[in-house]
Amino acid sequence: MEFALAPTEPRNAQSYPTVWDRSDLRVVCFDIDDTLIDFTSASRDALATMIGRDDMWPLWECVTEAHVAMVVTGELDYPTMHRKRTKAFLAELGRHVSDHDAARFERSRAAEMRSGFRLFDDVLPCLDWLRTAGVSIAAVTNASGSHQRAKLDALGLGRFIDHVTIAGEVGAAKPDPMIFHSACAALDCEPSQALHIGDRLHTDAIGAQSAGMRGVWLNRDGQQDTEGVAEESGVLRLASLADIPELVVCEFAQLGAPPPR
Ligand SMILES: [Mg+2]
């Protein structure tokens, strides 16, 4: 079933529906990077500062993607991946550096990036609404646990989140159903009683849908579903977290309609 809302203007939390029967929705899971936290902007800006130019982001993304895949398969741990990724990237720019210098570059880049982390504007009203509605909230991430927990705490999200599910701790990464089932088990719900929302169509939305949850693709950039994969998979699609309350009420109204106010 498709549920695609057009982008909407930001709304105040007070304008959301506040009373409804959520008997069949108990948990909402969120991806972290580029879903709750604007990771890409912070990372892109930090890289530009480090190398003194702003046109190398596509190359950085490409090199990073290849190296993260080796973490997911267990070939590399995170510190090794960061060092190798940075060496490979700098080599593409004609700069061949030692392990020591690559590690130093990475530490400086990471510090610069951390100082630039920001929440998207629609995050706090959405989390606040879900907490008010009594829904449990989880974060489900493929990135390393220490980094992600520190990010959540630094940005004040810790108070909203009941459980953080980390791929490296579970032994499975999104889109493996095991990580989604682990999040549900931690919060004592069935997959059918949970939504998972993330910016990656396959990793987040289709992965969650395949695990028996409702998968939601947060498509902030208006990417085209050119091959019809999103439509065929039946995932829900949103342009903003401001649309979550309306989606939750509409999707679950068939299971428990909001009582008259
Ligand atoms: Mg993400």
PDB file of C-alpha atoms in Angstrom, residues 5 31 49 96 106 124 136 143 180 199 235 251-252 256:
ATOM      1  CA  LEU A   5       2.386  12.787   1.068  1.00  0.00           C
ATOM      2  CA  ASP A  31      17.817   5.620  11.342  1.00  0.00           C
ATOM      3  CA  THR A  49      37.787  22.565   5.356  1.00  0.00           C
ATOM      4  CA  HIS A  96      50.298   9.449  -0.539  1.00  0.00           C
ATOM      5  CA  GLU A 106      40.972  11.470  10.224  1.00  0.00           C
ATOM      6  CA  LEU A 124      12.269  17.527  17.780  1.00  0.00           C
ATOM      7  CA  SER A 136       8.367   3.996  22.266  1.00  0.00           C
ATOM      8  CA  ALA A 143      27.469   3.021  12.302  1.00  0.00           C
ATOM      9  CA  PHE A 180      15.203  -4.866  13.010  1.00  0.00           C
ATOM     10  CA  ASP A 199      16.682   7.990   4.374  1.00  0.00           C
ATOM     11  CA  VAL A 235       6.970   1.130   1.595  1.00  0.00           C
ATOM     12  CA  GLU A 251      -2.166   4.335   8.641  1.00  0.00           C
ATOM     13  CA  PHE A 252      -3.241   3.038  11.989  1.00  0.00           C
ATOM     14  CA  GLY A 256      -7.592   2.007  16.143  1.00  0.00           C
TER      15      GLY A 256
END
